[in-house]
Amino acid sequence: MRVLGIETSCDETGVAIYDSEHGLLADALFSQVKMHAEYGGVVPELASRDHVLKLLPLLNQVFECAGIAPGEVDAVAYTSGPGLVGALMVGASTGRALAMAWGLPAIGVHHMEGHLLAPMLEAEPPEFPFVALLVSGGHTQLVQVQGIGEYELLGESLDDAAGEAFDKAAKMLGLGYPGGPALAAQAVQGDRSRFTFPRPMTDRPGMDFSFSGLKTFTLNTANDHRDSDGKIEPQTVCDISAAFEEAVVDTLAIKCKRALQHTGYKRLIIAGGVSANQRLRERLQLMVEKQRAQLFYARPEFCTDNGAMIALAGCQRLLAGQRSDLSIQCKPRWPLASLDGL
Ligand code: KG4
Ligand code: ZN
């Protein structure tokens, strides 16, 4: 089955064509990051308007790249939540309308299910069951995954998401938006032993997270090192970045280890924007080796938002006979655990 996938839930317009037999045929992405950087965060109305401008050119691009005529697919999948409602509406209404015009089935996909299945786009996909750590700009969740749609939430962030914490810490250090990759780049040149940041909620049982205290700790440390102009010495920015990254990565690793022990599973997948973080990958690799388990993740461009993961996730559900009706439905809030199995 050949599926067109459309992602417009936040600030990336992603379109892809996935074939259940031959894998990914084409993939195109436009990131609005530069436009939102000016405001220090995503401006929802600007995001929606830009999706309108970029979606049709990207659709033409993927059909051309795949060498097939527009509409020569078997079904259409689009992100229908969670996300920004105006942004979601662009992809959902376009996807639904195209499917109707082409006489094809369509399906609304859960954005986080897309992230969760993204490692399956790689050459050695994980088998079920596994533990999934979903770490994006909006979510930090540990999920027990028995199969597609069989999700049990083991833990989640009680306040900021991991990516959000990266973005806010980066902002405090004057590193711009989006902060995750910028802070990670500074951390590489930092001395990881100069500052020790707390590992929130690791001294009590459970698999929930909290990153707001770490954010305050970062702000206080940064303020302690500002000169009279409010500037922080470049090496200190690197050292604070390294301490922050180390604390987040360590906290995530401790909870992932607990989740593997709790479930008895031997596979851990990481997905979402923060799973592109090199330090996190290295730290988790060491942890899973000690647990005699395996770590799976997608290539960096499929860790952040993209159309390929939506095409793949939609394809699995369509193959199982699931369809969305003709109404255009978006769910800005949509718990992952509420999804049906196949
Ligand atoms: O999954 P994603 O593209 O969008 C959401 O669904 O939220 O995740 C974006 C988040 C941002 O907070 C960004 O700063 C973070 O992922 N991120 C990273 C890295 N690359 C992206 N955080 C840490 N290290 C990175 N290398
Ligand atoms: Zn995402």
mmCIF file of C-alpha atoms and ligand atoms in Angstrom:
data_model
loop_
_atom_site.group_PDB
_atom_site.id
_atom_site.type_symbol
_atom_site.label_atom_id
_atom_site.label_comp_id
_atom_site.label_asym_id
_atom_site.label_seq_id
_atom_site.Cartn_x
_atom_site.Cartn_y
_atom_site.Cartn_z
ATOM 1 C CA MET A 1 0.000 0.000 0.000
ATOM 2 C CA ARG A 2 1.240 3.451 -0.995
ATOM 3 C CA VAL A 3 0.306 6.266 1.388
ATOM 4 C CA LEU A 4 0.653 10.033 1.129
ATOM 5 C CA GLY A 5 1.427 11.531 4.553
ATOM 6 C CA ILE A 6 0.869 15.159 5.587
ATOM 7 C CA GLU A 7 2.165 16.782 8.795
ATOM 8 C CA THR A 8 1.231 20.348 9.803
ATOM 9 C CA SER A 9 0.719 20.178 13.585
ATOM 10 C CA CYS A 10 3.218 22.873 14.578
ATOM 11 C CA ASP A 11 5.957 24.749 12.724
ATOM 12 C CA GLU A 12 7.033 22.210 10.104
ATOM 13 C CA THR A 13 5.199 21.418 6.867
ATOM 14 C CA GLY A 14 6.058 17.785 6.077
ATOM 15 C CA VAL A 15 4.892 15.665 3.145
ATOM 16 C CA ALA A 16 5.992 12.135 2.218
ATOM 17 C CA ILE A 17 4.995 9.038 0.270
ATOM 18 C CA TYR A 18 5.529 5.706 2.023
ATOM 19 C CA ASP A 19 5.104 2.295 0.431
ATOM 20 C CA SER A 20 4.485 -0.675 2.737
ATOM 21 C CA GLU A 21 6.599 -2.892 0.466
ATOM 22 C CA HIS A 22 9.306 -0.540 -0.779
ATOM 23 C CA GLY A 23 9.619 1.882 2.137
ATOM 24 C CA LEU A 24 9.908 5.628 1.801
ATOM 25 C CA LEU A 25 9.546 6.849 -1.810
ATOM 26 C CA ALA A 26 9.798 10.600 -1.248
ATOM 27 C CA ASP A 27 9.951 13.066 1.603
ATOM 28 C CA ALA A 28 9.886 16.872 1.687
ATOM 29 C CA LEU A 29 9.928 19.336 4.538
ATOM 30 C CA PHE A 30 9.726 23.051 5.062
ATOM 31 C CA SER A 31 10.684 24.345 8.498
ATOM 32 C CA GLN A 32 9.242 27.674 9.657
ATOM 33 C CA VAL A 33 11.947 27.993 12.325
ATOM 34 C CA LYS A 34 13.477 31.169 10.869
ATOM 35 C CA MET A 35 10.116 32.936 10.776
ATOM 36 C CA HIS A 36 9.296 32.124 14.427
ATOM 37 C CA ALA A 37 12.864 32.766 15.673
ATOM 38 C CA GLU A 38 12.193 36.496 15.463
ATOM 39 C CA TYR A 39 9.477 36.080 18.136
ATOM 40 C CA GLY A 40 11.395 33.572 20.299
ATOM 41 C CA GLY A 41 8.713 30.885 19.846
ATOM 42 C CA VAL A 42 5.972 29.597 17.554
ATOM 43 C CA VAL A 43 3.290 32.167 16.633
ATOM 44 C CA PRO A 44 0.232 29.970 15.884
ATOM 45 C CA GLU A 45 -1.471 32.249 13.348
ATOM 46 C CA LEU A 46 1.742 32.703 11.353
ATOM 47 C CA ALA A 47 2.280 28.932 11.439
ATOM 48 C CA SER A 48 -1.185 28.223 9.950
ATOM 49 C CA ARG A 49 -0.745 30.793 7.187
ATOM 50 C CA ASP A 50 2.650 29.462 6.224
ATOM 51 C CA HIS A 51 1.366 25.861 6.041
ATOM 52 C CA VAL A 52 -1.237 27.140 3.532
ATOM 53 C CA LEU A 53 1.536 28.635 1.386
ATOM 54 C CA LYS A 54 3.907 25.648 1.515
ATOM 55 C CA LEU A 55 1.698 22.567 1.461
ATOM 56 C CA LEU A 56 0.700 22.417 -2.227
ATOM 57 C CA PRO A 57 4.249 23.060 -3.573
ATOM 58 C CA LEU A 58 5.581 20.321 -1.246
ATOM 59 C CA LEU A 59 2.854 17.928 -2.423
ATOM 60 C CA ASN A 60 3.868 18.506 -6.053
ATOM 61 C CA GLN A 61 7.501 18.036 -5.074
ATOM 62 C CA VAL A 62 7.016 14.588 -3.467
ATOM 63 C CA PHE A 63 4.963 13.226 -6.378
ATOM 64 C CA GLU A 64 7.607 14.455 -8.802
ATOM 65 C CA CYS A 65 10.416 13.029 -6.686
ATOM 66 C CA ALA A 66 8.648 9.651 -6.373
ATOM 67 C CA GLY A 67 8.126 9.687 -10.157
ATOM 68 C CA ILE A 68 4.366 9.218 -9.926
ATOM 69 C CA ALA A 69 1.434 11.353 -11.016
ATOM 70 C CA PRO A 70 -0.409 13.338 -8.320
ATOM 71 C CA GLY A 71 -3.027 11.085 -6.757
ATOM 72 C CA GLU A 72 -1.301 7.804 -7.712
ATOM 73 C CA VAL A 73 -1.347 6.560 -4.151
ATOM 74 C CA ASP A 74 -3.721 4.178 -2.339
ATOM 75 C CA ALA A 75 -4.601 6.406 0.607
ATOM 76 C CA VAL A 76 -3.952 9.701 2.391
ATOM 77 C CA ALA A 77 -2.836 10.123 6.023
ATOM 78 C CA TYR A 78 -2.723 13.469 7.811
ATOM 79 C CA THR A 79 -1.937 14.550 11.380
ATOM 80 C CA SER A 80 -5.217 15.298 13.129
ATOM 81 C CA GLY A 81 -3.779 16.026 16.601
ATOM 82 C CA PRO A 82 -2.409 16.895 19.060
ATOM 83 C CA GLY A 83 -1.047 20.288 18.033
ATOM 84 C CA LEU A 84 -2.045 23.849 17.159
ATOM 85 C CA VAL A 85 -5.625 23.786 15.925
ATOM 86 C CA GLY A 86 -5.191 26.240 13.037
ATOM 87 C CA ALA A 87 -2.045 24.466 11.848
ATOM 88 C CA LEU A 88 -3.690 21.038 12.114
ATOM 89 C CA MET A 89 -6.708 22.274 10.126
ATOM 90 C CA VAL A 90 -4.520 23.082 7.115
ATOM 91 C CA GLY A 91 -3.141 19.548 6.773
ATOM 92 C CA ALA A 92 -6.350 17.789 7.775
ATOM 93 C CA SER A 93 -8.608 19.732 5.402
ATOM 94 C CA THR A 94 -6.129 19.422 2.517
ATOM 95 C CA GLY A 95 -5.538 15.710 3.134
ATOM 96 C CA ARG A 96 -9.227 14.933 3.524
ATOM 97 C CA ALA A 97 -10.187 16.961 0.438
ATOM 98 C CA LEU A 98 -7.485 15.372 -1.743
ATOM 99 C CA ALA A 99 -8.572 11.873 -0.674
ATOM 100 C CA MET A 100 -12.159 12.686 -1.550
ATOM 101 C CA ALA A 101 -11.218 14.181 -4.917
ATOM 102 C CA TRP A 102 -9.014 11.172 -5.735
ATOM 103 C CA GLY A 103 -11.620 8.678 -4.455
ATOM 104 C CA LEU A 104 -9.230 7.287 -1.831
ATOM 105 C CA PRO A 105 -9.534 6.313 1.831
ATOM 106 C CA ALA A 106 -8.064 8.700 4.395
ATOM 107 C CA ILE A 107 -6.994 8.513 7.999
ATOM 108 C CA GLY A 108 -6.252 11.083 10.721
ATOM 109 C CA VAL A 109 -3.026 10.197 12.533
ATOM 110 C CA HIS A 110 -1.965 10.928 16.124
ATOM 111 C CA HIS A 111 1.218 13.029 15.921
ATOM 112 C CA MET A 112 2.898 11.238 18.853
ATOM 113 C CA GLU A 113 2.073 7.816 17.363
ATOM 114 C CA GLY A 114 3.887 9.093 14.283
ATOM 115 C CA HIS A 115 6.953 9.960 16.382
ATOM 116 C CA LEU A 116 6.736 6.645 18.229
ATOM 117 C CA LEU A 117 6.777 4.625 14.997
ATOM 118 C CA ALA A 118 9.449 6.761 13.252
ATOM 119 C CA PRO A 119 12.314 4.358 14.161
ATOM 120 C CA MET A 120 10.505 1.864 11.880
ATOM 121 C CA LEU A 121 11.578 3.991 8.906
ATOM 122 C CA GLU A 122 15.140 2.746 9.510
ATOM 123 C CA ALA A 123 16.894 -0.334 8.118
ATOM 124 C CA GLU A 124 16.641 -2.337 11.347
ATOM 125 C CA PRO A 125 13.212 -1.526 12.768
ATOM 126 C CA PRO A 126 12.385 -2.501 16.371
ATOM 127 C CA GLU A 127 9.957 -5.346 16.976
ATOM 128 C CA PHE A 128 7.133 -5.129 19.513
ATOM 129 C CA PRO A 129 6.964 -4.968 22.482
ATOM 130 C CA PHE A 130 9.172 -2.070 23.553
ATOM 131 C CA VAL A 131 9.443 0.874 25.902
ATOM 132 C CA ALA A 132 9.194 4.261 24.153
ATOM 133 C CA LEU A 133 10.623 7.500 25.455
ATOM 134 C CA LEU A 134 8.813 10.317 23.637
ATOM 135 C CA VAL A 135 10.708 13.558 24.061
ATOM 136 C CA SER A 136 9.549 16.507 21.985
ATOM 137 C CA GLY A 137 8.828 20.196 22.408
ATOM 138 C CA GLY A 138 5.380 19.440 23.814
ATOM 139 C CA HIS A 139 5.670 15.962 25.373
ATOM 140 C CA THR A 140 7.869 13.900 27.671
ATOM 141 C CA GLN A 141 6.352 10.466 28.100
ATOM 142 C CA LEU A 142 7.458 6.938 28.868
ATOM 143 C CA VAL A 143 5.138 4.466 27.188
ATOM 144 C CA GLN A 144 4.814 0.692 27.366
ATOM 145 C CA VAL A 145 4.128 -0.372 23.783
ATOM 146 C CA GLN A 146 2.747 -3.844 23.092
ATOM 147 C CA GLY A 147 1.695 -3.122 19.538
ATOM 148 C CA ILE A 148 0.293 -0.313 17.414
ATOM 149 C CA GLY A 149 -2.358 1.476 19.495
ATOM 150 C CA GLU A 150 -1.584 -0.630 22.579
ATOM 151 C CA TYR A 151 -0.045 2.078 24.696
ATOM 152 C CA GLU A 152 0.184 2.286 28.448
ATOM 153 C CA LEU A 153 1.551 5.483 29.941
ATOM 154 C CA LEU A 154 4.256 4.682 32.509
ATOM 155 C CA GLY A 155 5.250 8.255 33.283
ATOM 156 C CA GLU A 156 5.184 11.788 31.949
ATOM 157 C CA SER A 157 6.350 15.291 32.727
ATOM 158 C CA LEU A 158 4.337 17.029 35.413
ATOM 159 C CA ASP A 159 5.366 20.430 34.031
ATOM 160 C CA ASP A 160 7.632 21.384 31.106
ATOM 161 C CA ALA A 161 8.451 18.930 28.322
ATOM 162 C CA ALA A 162 12.143 18.079 27.880
ATOM 163 C CA GLY A 163 12.358 19.983 24.569
ATOM 164 C CA GLU A 164 10.588 22.963 26.113
ATOM 165 C CA ALA A 165 13.144 22.940 28.962
ATOM 166 C CA PHE A 166 15.991 22.900 26.399
ATOM 167 C CA ASP A 167 14.355 25.817 24.555
ATOM 168 C CA LYS A 168 13.854 27.877 27.719
ATOM 169 C CA ALA A 169 17.363 27.200 29.093
ATOM 170 C CA ALA A 170 18.817 28.200 25.720
ATOM 171 C CA LYS A 171 16.817 31.433 25.781
ATOM 172 C CA MET A 172 18.219 32.280 29.251
ATOM 173 C CA LEU A 173 21.717 31.786 27.859
ATOM 174 C CA GLY A 174 20.978 33.983 24.842
ATOM 175 C CA LEU A 175 21.230 31.076 22.403
ATOM 176 C CA GLY A 176 18.136 31.824 20.310
ATOM 177 C CA TYR A 177 15.336 29.598 19.067
ATOM 178 C CA PRO A 178 14.883 26.645 18.798
ATOM 179 C CA GLY A 179 17.178 26.132 21.726
ATOM 180 C CA GLY A 180 17.702 22.365 21.784
ATOM 181 C CA PRO A 181 20.224 22.041 18.940
ATOM 182 C CA ALA A 182 21.855 25.398 19.852
ATOM 183 C CA LEU A 183 22.355 24.425 23.495
ATOM 184 C CA ALA A 184 23.628 20.966 22.522
ATOM 185 C CA ALA A 185 26.230 22.599 20.236
ATOM 186 C CA GLN A 186 27.483 24.781 23.120
ATOM 187 C CA ALA A 187 27.518 21.812 25.513
ATOM 188 C CA VAL A 188 30.006 19.953 23.300
ATOM 189 C CA GLN A 189 32.605 22.619 24.156
ATOM 190 C CA GLY A 190 31.633 22.770 27.832
ATOM 191 C CA ASP A 191 33.274 21.411 30.960
ATOM 192 C CA ARG A 192 30.679 18.957 32.275
ATOM 193 C CA SER A 193 32.169 18.941 35.782
ATOM 194 C CA ARG A 194 32.225 22.689 36.479
ATOM 195 C CA PHE A 195 28.567 22.870 37.592
ATOM 196 C CA THR A 196 26.366 20.116 38.981
ATOM 197 C CA PHE A 197 22.662 20.554 38.296
ATOM 198 C CA PRO A 198 19.905 18.592 40.108
ATOM 199 C CA ARG A 199 18.398 15.385 38.669
ATOM 200 C CA PRO A 200 14.716 16.127 39.413
ATOM 201 C CA MET A 201 12.506 13.382 40.867
ATOM 202 C CA THR A 202 15.152 10.669 40.596
ATOM 203 C CA ASP A 203 15.379 10.183 44.378
ATOM 204 C CA ARG A 204 11.802 8.892 44.615
ATOM 205 C CA PRO A 205 10.157 5.938 42.910
ATOM 206 C CA GLY A 206 8.088 6.285 39.756
ATOM 207 C CA MET A 207 8.609 7.272 36.159
ATOM 208 C CA ASP A 208 7.239 10.817 36.078
ATOM 209 C CA PHE A 209 9.434 13.803 35.235
ATOM 210 C CA SER A 210 9.659 17.446 36.256
ATOM 211 C CA PHE A 211 11.884 19.961 34.520
ATOM 212 C CA SER A 212 10.707 23.293 35.894
ATOM 213 C CA GLY A 213 13.095 23.226 38.896
ATOM 214 C CA LEU A 214 16.016 22.578 36.578
ATOM 215 C CA LYS A 215 14.951 25.594 34.566
ATOM 216 C CA THR A 216 15.031 27.798 37.688
ATOM 217 C CA PHE A 217 18.425 26.347 38.666
ATOM 218 C CA THR A 218 19.741 27.236 35.197
ATOM 219 C CA LEU A 219 18.398 30.778 35.468
ATOM 220 C CA ASN A 220 19.984 31.292 38.900
ATOM 221 C CA THR A 221 23.339 29.893 37.748
ATOM 222 C CA ALA A 222 23.248 32.089 34.641
ATOM 223 C CA ASN A 223 22.367 35.192 36.690
ATOM 224 C CA ASP A 224 25.217 34.481 39.130
ATOM 225 C CA HIS A 225 27.648 34.728 36.208
ATOM 226 C CA ARG A 226 26.385 37.831 34.398
ATOM 227 C CA ASP A 227 28.663 40.873 34.203
ATOM 228 C CA SER A 228 27.384 44.425 34.725
ATOM 229 C CA ASP A 229 26.041 44.442 31.129
ATOM 230 C CA GLY A 230 24.156 41.206 31.761
ATOM 231 C CA LYS A 231 26.568 39.245 29.537
ATOM 232 C CA ILE A 232 27.912 35.777 30.352
ATOM 233 C CA GLU A 233 31.422 34.764 29.336
ATOM 234 C CA PRO A 234 31.304 32.376 26.304
ATOM 235 C CA GLN A 235 33.062 29.496 28.107
ATOM 236 C CA THR A 236 30.615 29.802 31.028
ATOM 237 C CA VAL A 237 27.696 29.576 28.567
ATOM 238 C CA CYS A 238 29.241 26.325 27.273
ATOM 239 C CA ASP A 239 29.757 25.013 30.827
ATOM 240 C CA ILE A 240 26.193 25.825 31.938
ATOM 241 C CA SER A 241 24.873 24.240 28.710
ATOM 242 C CA ALA A 242 26.885 21.099 29.423
ATOM 243 C CA ALA A 243 25.644 20.908 33.036
ATOM 244 C CA PHE A 244 22.031 21.396 31.918
ATOM 245 C CA GLU A 245 22.261 18.814 29.140
ATOM 246 C CA GLU A 246 23.961 16.343 31.475
ATOM 247 C CA ALA A 247 21.195 16.729 34.078
ATOM 248 C CA VAL A 248 18.371 16.238 31.526
ATOM 249 C CA VAL A 249 20.077 13.286 29.854
ATOM 250 C CA ASP A 250 20.897 11.640 33.178
ATOM 251 C CA THR A 251 17.330 12.091 34.446
ATOM 252 C CA LEU A 252 15.868 10.619 31.254
ATOM 253 C CA ALA A 253 18.304 7.681 31.407
ATOM 254 C CA ILE A 254 17.426 6.866 35.035
ATOM 255 C CA LYS A 255 13.702 6.779 34.225
ATOM 256 C CA CYS A 256 14.236 4.740 31.035
ATOM 257 C CA LYS A 257 16.188 2.171 33.047
ATOM 258 C CA ARG A 258 13.311 1.969 35.531
ATOM 259 C CA ALA A 259 10.849 1.487 32.659
ATOM 260 C CA LEU A 260 12.915 -1.393 31.199
ATOM 261 C CA GLN A 261 13.142 -3.031 34.626
ATOM 262 C CA HIS A 262 9.415 -2.467 35.325
ATOM 263 C CA THR A 263 8.255 -3.995 32.029
ATOM 264 C CA GLY A 264 11.010 -6.586 31.632
ATOM 265 C CA TYR A 265 11.260 -5.470 27.988
ATOM 266 C CA LYS A 266 14.607 -5.573 26.192
ATOM 267 C CA ARG A 267 13.982 -2.825 23.625
ATOM 268 C CA LEU A 268 13.963 0.927 24.168
ATOM 269 C CA ILE A 269 13.032 3.345 21.410
ATOM 270 C CA ILE A 270 13.492 7.097 21.652
ATOM 271 C CA ALA A 271 11.541 9.488 19.466
ATOM 272 C CA GLY A 272 10.654 13.177 19.122
ATOM 273 C CA GLY A 273 12.926 16.181 18.607
ATOM 274 C CA VAL A 274 15.095 15.646 21.703
ATOM 275 C CA SER A 275 15.914 12.079 20.580
ATOM 276 C CA ALA A 276 18.194 13.746 18.003
ATOM 277 C CA ASN A 277 20.431 14.755 20.941
ATOM 278 C CA GLN A 278 23.805 13.037 20.595
ATOM 279 C CA ARG A 279 24.591 12.974 24.317
ATOM 280 C CA LEU A 280 21.211 11.359 25.079
ATOM 281 C CA ARG A 281 21.862 8.664 22.479
ATOM 282 C CA GLU A 282 25.325 7.909 23.877
ATOM 283 C CA ARG A 283 24.126 7.834 27.490
ATOM 284 C CA LEU A 284 21.165 5.572 26.699
ATOM 285 C CA GLN A 285 23.345 3.267 24.596
ATOM 286 C CA LEU A 286 25.580 2.637 27.641
ATOM 287 C CA MET A 287 22.540 2.086 29.855
ATOM 288 C CA VAL A 288 20.815 -0.432 27.540
ATOM 289 C CA GLU A 289 24.048 -2.391 27.095
ATOM 290 C CA LYS A 290 24.240 -2.853 30.866
ATOM 291 C CA GLN A 291 20.595 -3.954 30.851
ATOM 292 C CA ARG A 292 21.297 -6.327 27.924
ATOM 293 C CA ALA A 293 18.712 -4.421 25.942
ATOM 294 C CA GLN A 294 18.737 -2.613 22.577
ATOM 295 C CA LEU A 295 18.267 1.041 21.686
ATOM 296 C CA PHE A 296 16.449 2.226 18.549
ATOM 297 C CA TYR A 297 16.012 5.695 17.086
ATOM 298 C CA ALA A 298 15.360 7.363 13.754
ATOM 299 C CA ARG A 299 17.868 9.400 11.729
ATOM 300 C CA PRO A 300 17.921 13.011 13.042
ATOM 301 C CA GLU A 301 15.581 14.443 10.375
ATOM 302 C CA PHE A 302 12.917 11.884 11.346
ATOM 303 C CA CYS A 303 13.280 12.650 15.081
ATOM 304 C CA THR A 304 11.848 16.136 14.598
ATOM 305 C CA ASP A 305 8.494 16.664 12.878
ATOM 306 C CA ASN A 306 8.185 15.198 9.375
ATOM 307 C CA GLY A 307 5.672 13.752 6.908
ATOM 308 C CA ALA A 308 7.349 10.327 6.642
ATOM 309 C CA MET A 309 6.366 9.239 10.167
ATOM 310 C CA ILE A 310 2.737 10.243 9.490
ATOM 311 C CA ALA A 311 2.666 8.304 6.202
ATOM 312 C CA LEU A 312 4.125 5.233 7.950
ATOM 313 C CA ALA A 313 1.812 5.386 10.990
ATOM 314 C CA GLY A 314 -1.230 6.003 8.765
ATOM 315 C CA CYS A 315 -0.198 3.104 6.519
ATOM 316 C CA GLN A 316 -0.156 0.618 9.438
ATOM 317 C CA ARG A 317 -3.680 1.601 10.471
ATOM 318 C CA LEU A 318 -5.007 1.678 6.890
ATOM 319 C CA LEU A 319 -3.571 -1.798 6.255
ATOM 320 C CA ALA A 320 -5.565 -2.977 9.272
ATOM 321 C CA GLY A 321 -8.716 -1.587 7.637
ATOM 322 C CA GLN A 322 -9.088 1.587 9.696
ATOM 323 C CA ARG A 323 -10.491 4.693 7.995
ATOM 324 C CA SER A 324 -11.554 8.191 9.033
ATOM 325 C CA ASP A 325 -14.964 9.382 7.879
ATOM 326 C CA LEU A 326 -15.581 12.372 5.626
ATOM 327 C CA SER A 327 -15.666 14.947 8.423
ATOM 328 C CA ILE A 328 -12.521 16.996 8.958
ATOM 329 C CA GLN A 329 -11.590 16.423 12.574
ATOM 330 C CA CYS A 330 -8.734 17.967 14.533
ATOM 331 C CA LYS A 331 -7.988 17.235 18.158
ATOM 332 C CA PRO A 332 -5.570 19.790 19.662
ATOM 333 C CA ARG A 333 -5.566 17.651 22.834
ATOM 334 C CA TRP A 334 -5.604 13.906 22.324
ATOM 335 C CA PRO A 335 -4.146 11.440 24.858
ATOM 336 C CA LEU A 336 -1.983 8.761 23.225
ATOM 337 C CA ALA A 337 -3.321 6.063 25.552
ATOM 338 C CA SER A 338 -6.869 6.683 24.250
ATOM 339 C CA LEU A 339 -5.996 5.297 20.790
ATOM 340 C CA ASP A 340 -7.475 1.988 19.640
ATOM 341 C CA GLY A 341 -5.357 -1.007 18.797
ATOM 342 C CA LEU A 342 -5.433 -2.519 15.309
HETATM 343 O O1 KG4 B 1 9.315 16.636 17.836
HETATM 344 P P1 KG4 B 1 9.606 18.055 17.580
HETATM 345 O O2 KG4 B 1 10.208 18.436 16.262
HETATM 346 O O3 KG4 B 1 8.327 18.930 17.704
HETATM 347 C C1 KG4 B 1 7.313 18.686 18.614
HETATM 348 O O4 KG4 B 1 6.435 17.835 18.318
HETATM 349 O O5 KG4 B 1 7.384 19.323 19.683
HETATM 350 O O6 KG4 B 1 10.544 18.538 18.780
HETATM 351 C C2 KG4 B 1 11.067 19.828 18.849
HETATM 352 C C3 KG4 B 1 11.878 19.956 20.120
HETATM 353 C C4 KG4 B 1 12.346 21.378 20.392
HETATM 354 O O7 KG4 B 1 12.062 21.691 21.746
HETATM 355 C C5 KG4 B 1 13.844 21.326 20.135
HETATM 356 O O8 KG4 B 1 14.569 22.250 20.883
HETATM 357 C C6 KG4 B 1 14.169 19.902 20.530
HETATM 358 O O9 KG4 B 1 13.067 19.145 20.057
HETATM 359 N N1 KG4 B 1 15.427 19.420 19.920
HETATM 360 C C7 KG4 B 1 16.534 19.098 20.616
HETATM 361 C C8 KG4 B 1 17.527 18.719 19.671
HETATM 362 N N2 KG4 B 1 16.978 18.821 18.423
HETATM 363 C C9 KG4 B 1 15.687 19.246 18.603
HETATM 364 N N3 KG4 B 1 16.788 19.114 21.936
HETATM 365 C C10 KG4 B 1 18.011 18.740 22.352
HETATM 366 N N4 KG4 B 1 19.010 18.383 21.510
HETATM 367 C C11 KG4 B 1 18.821 18.358 20.180
HETATM 368 N N5 KG4 B 1 19.808 17.984 19.358
HETATM 369 ZN ZN ZN B 2 6.556 16.458 17.098
#
